[in-house]
XYZ file of N, CA and C in Angstrom:
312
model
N -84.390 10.141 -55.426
C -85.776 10.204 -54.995
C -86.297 8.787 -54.787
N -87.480 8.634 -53.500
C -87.724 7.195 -53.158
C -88.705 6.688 -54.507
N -88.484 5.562 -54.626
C -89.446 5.336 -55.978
C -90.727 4.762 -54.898
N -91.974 5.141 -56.116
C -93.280 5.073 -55.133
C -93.263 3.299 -55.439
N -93.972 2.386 -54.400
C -94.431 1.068 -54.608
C -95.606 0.859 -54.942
N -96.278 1.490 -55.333
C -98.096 1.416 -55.410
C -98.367 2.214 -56.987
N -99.212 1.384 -57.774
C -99.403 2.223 -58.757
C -100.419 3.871 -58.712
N -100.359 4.929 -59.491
C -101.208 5.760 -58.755
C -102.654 5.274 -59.172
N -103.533 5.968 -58.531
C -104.921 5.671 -58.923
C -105.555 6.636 -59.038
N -107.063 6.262 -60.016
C -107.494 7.470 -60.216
C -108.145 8.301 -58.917
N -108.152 9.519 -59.266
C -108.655 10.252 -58.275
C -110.041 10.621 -58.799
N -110.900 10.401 -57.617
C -112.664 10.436 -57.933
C -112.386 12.212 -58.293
N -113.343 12.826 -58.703
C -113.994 14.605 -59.114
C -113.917 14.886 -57.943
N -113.388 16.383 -57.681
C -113.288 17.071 -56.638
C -112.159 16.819 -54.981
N -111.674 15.512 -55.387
C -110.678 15.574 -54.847
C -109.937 16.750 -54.134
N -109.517 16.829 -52.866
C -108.803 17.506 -52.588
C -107.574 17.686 -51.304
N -106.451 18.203 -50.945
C -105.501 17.405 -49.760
C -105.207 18.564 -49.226
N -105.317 18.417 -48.097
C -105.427 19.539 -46.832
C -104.371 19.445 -46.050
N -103.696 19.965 -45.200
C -102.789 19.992 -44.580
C -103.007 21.197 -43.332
N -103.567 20.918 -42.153
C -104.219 21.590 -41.155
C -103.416 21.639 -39.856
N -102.703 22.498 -39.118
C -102.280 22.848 -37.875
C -103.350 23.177 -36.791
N -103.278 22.240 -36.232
C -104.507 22.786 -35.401
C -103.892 23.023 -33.909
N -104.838 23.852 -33.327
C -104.229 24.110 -31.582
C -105.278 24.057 -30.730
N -105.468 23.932 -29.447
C -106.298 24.034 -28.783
C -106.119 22.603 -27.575
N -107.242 21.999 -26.923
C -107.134 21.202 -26.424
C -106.852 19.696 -27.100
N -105.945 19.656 -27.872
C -105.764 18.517 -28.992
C -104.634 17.678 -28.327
N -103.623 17.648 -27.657
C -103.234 16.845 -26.963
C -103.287 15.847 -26.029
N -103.050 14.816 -26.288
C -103.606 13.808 -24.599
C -105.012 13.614 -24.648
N -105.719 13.339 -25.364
C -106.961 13.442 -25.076
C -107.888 12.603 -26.229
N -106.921 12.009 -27.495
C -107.214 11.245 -27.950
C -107.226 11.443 -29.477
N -106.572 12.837 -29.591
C -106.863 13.236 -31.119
C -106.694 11.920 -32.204
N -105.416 12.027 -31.920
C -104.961 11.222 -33.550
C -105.817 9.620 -33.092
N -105.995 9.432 -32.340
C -106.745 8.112 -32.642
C -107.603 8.375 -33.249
N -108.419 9.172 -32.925
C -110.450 9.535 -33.316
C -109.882 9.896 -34.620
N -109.254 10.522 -35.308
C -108.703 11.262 -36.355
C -108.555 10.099 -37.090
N -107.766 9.374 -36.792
C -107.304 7.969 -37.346
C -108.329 7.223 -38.016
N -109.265 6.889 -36.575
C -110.941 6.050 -36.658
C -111.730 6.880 -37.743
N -111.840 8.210 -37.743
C -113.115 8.363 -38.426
C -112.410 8.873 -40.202
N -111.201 9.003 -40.759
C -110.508 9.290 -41.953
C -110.734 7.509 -42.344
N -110.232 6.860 -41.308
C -111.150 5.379 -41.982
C -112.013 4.909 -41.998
N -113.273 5.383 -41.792
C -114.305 5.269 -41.681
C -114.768 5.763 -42.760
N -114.525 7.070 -43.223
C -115.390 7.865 -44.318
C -114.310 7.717 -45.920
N -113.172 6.943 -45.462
C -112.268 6.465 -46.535
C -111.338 7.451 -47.050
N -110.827 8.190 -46.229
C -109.592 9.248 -46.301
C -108.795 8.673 -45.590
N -107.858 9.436 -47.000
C -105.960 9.402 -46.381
C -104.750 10.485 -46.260
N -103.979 10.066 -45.475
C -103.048 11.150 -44.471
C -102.581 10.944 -43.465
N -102.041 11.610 -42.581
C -101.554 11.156 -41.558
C -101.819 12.412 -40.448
N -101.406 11.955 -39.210
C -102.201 12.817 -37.938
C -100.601 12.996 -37.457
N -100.522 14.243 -36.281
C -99.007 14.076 -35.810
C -99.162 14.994 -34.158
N -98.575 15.103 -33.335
C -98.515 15.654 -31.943
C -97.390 16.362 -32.553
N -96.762 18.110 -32.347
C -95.936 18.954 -32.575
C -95.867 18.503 -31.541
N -94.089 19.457 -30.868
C -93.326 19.651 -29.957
C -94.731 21.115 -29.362
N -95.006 21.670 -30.021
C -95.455 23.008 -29.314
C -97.175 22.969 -28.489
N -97.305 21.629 -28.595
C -98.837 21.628 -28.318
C -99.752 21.311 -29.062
N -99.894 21.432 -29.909
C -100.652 21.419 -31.591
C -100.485 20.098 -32.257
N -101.414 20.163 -33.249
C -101.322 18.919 -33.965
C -101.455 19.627 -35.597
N -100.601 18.382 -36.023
C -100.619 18.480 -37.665
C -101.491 17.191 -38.369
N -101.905 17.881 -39.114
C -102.647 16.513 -39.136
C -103.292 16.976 -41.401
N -102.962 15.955 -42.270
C -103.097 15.520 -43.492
C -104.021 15.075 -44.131
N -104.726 15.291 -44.730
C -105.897 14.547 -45.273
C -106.256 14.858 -46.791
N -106.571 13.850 -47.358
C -107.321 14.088 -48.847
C -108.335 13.313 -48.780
N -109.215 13.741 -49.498
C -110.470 12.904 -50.061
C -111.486 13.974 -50.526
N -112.984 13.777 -50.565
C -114.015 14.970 -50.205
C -114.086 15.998 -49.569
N -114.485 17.003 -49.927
C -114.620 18.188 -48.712
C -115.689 17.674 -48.019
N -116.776 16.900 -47.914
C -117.386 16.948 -47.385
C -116.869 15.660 -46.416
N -116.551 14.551 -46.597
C -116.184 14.158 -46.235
C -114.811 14.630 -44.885
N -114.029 15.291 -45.340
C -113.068 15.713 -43.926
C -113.698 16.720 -43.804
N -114.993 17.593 -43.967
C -115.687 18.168 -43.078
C -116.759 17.138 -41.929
N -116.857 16.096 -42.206
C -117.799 14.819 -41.308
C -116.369 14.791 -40.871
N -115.461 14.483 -40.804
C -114.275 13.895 -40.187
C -114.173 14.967 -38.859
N -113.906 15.727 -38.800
C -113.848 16.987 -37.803
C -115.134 16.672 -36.923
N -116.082 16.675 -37.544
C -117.267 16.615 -36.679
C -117.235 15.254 -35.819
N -116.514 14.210 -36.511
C -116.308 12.939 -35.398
C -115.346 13.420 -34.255
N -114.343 14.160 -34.795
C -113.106 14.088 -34.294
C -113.555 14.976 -32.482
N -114.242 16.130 -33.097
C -114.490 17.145 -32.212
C -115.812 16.819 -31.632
N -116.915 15.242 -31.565
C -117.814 14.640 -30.804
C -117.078 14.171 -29.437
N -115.852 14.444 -29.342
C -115.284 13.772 -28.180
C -115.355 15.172 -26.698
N -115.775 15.012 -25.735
C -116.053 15.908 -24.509
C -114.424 16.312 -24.046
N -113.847 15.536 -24.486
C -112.229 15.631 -24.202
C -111.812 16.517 -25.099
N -112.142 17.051 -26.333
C -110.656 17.250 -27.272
C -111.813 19.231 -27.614
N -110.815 19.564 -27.527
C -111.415 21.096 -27.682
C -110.525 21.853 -29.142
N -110.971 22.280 -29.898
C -110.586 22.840 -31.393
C -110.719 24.062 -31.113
N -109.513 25.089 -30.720
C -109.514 26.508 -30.575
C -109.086 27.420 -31.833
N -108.866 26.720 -32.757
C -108.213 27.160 -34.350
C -107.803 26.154 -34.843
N -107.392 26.547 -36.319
C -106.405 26.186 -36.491
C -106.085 26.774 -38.114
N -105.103 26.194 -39.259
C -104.712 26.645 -40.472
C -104.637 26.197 -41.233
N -104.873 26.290 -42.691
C -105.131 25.269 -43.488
C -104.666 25.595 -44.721
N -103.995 24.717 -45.465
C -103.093 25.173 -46.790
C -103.253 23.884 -47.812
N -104.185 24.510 -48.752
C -104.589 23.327 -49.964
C -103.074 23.041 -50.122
N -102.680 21.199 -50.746
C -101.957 21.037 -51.222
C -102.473 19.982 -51.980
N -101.416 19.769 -53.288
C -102.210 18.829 -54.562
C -102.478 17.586 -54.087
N -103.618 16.978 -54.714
C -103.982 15.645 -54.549
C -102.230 14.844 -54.581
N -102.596 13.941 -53.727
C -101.528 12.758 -54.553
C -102.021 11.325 -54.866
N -101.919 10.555 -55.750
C -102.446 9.747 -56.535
C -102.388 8.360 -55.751
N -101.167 8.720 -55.519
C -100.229 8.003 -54.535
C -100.940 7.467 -53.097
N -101.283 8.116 -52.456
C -101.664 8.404 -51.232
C -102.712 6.886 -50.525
N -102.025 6.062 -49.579
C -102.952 5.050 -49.234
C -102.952 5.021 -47.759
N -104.519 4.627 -47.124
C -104.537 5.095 -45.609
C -104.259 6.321 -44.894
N -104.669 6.013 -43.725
C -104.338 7.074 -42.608
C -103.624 6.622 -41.735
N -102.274 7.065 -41.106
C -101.707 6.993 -40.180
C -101.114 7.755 -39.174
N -100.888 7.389 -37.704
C -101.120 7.974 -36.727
C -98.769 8.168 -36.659
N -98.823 9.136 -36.478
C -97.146 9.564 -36.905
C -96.735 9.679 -35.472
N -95.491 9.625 -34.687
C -94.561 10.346 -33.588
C -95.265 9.382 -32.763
N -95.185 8.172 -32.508
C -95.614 7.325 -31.341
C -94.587 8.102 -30.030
């Protein structure tokens, strides 16, 4: 197993890490950047990704309220259209630093 390089840190109350498939007009159009911009902006971390099938995967922990403002940046764009998507709590990780944009 990779050993982690970062000590963990505490995690603020209510913490929580999301892991969201989303579909719709999310390709080409700028997702994972805006995704990128506004998870650093409101100080969440995870990573964003383009599937083979159209869709995007895309990671996040921090506040709920917070990656609920995140969406609302993401989906201010006239370009990017959110037709669904799925969502599966997974545990905080302690670990976890930044946001990054995955599958250049």
């Amino acid at each position: 197993m990779k050993q982690k390089k970062t000590a963990p840190r505490t995690l603020p109350e209510g913490t929580v890490r999301r892991r969201y498939h989303i579909w719709g007009q999310v390709q080409g159009v700028g997702f994972r950047y805006r995704a990128k911009y506004a998870a650093q902006q409101l100080d969440l971390t995870g990573w964003v990704e383009n599937l083979d099938d159209g869709t995007v995967e895309l990671e996040v922990q921090g506040q709920p309220d917070q990656i609920k403002k995140m969406f609302g940046m993401i989906q201010a764009s006239e370009y990017i259209q959110i037709v669904g998507m799925r969502q599966e709590d997974l545990t905080p990780d302690p670990y976890a630093r930044g946001f990054s944009v995955r599958g250049y």
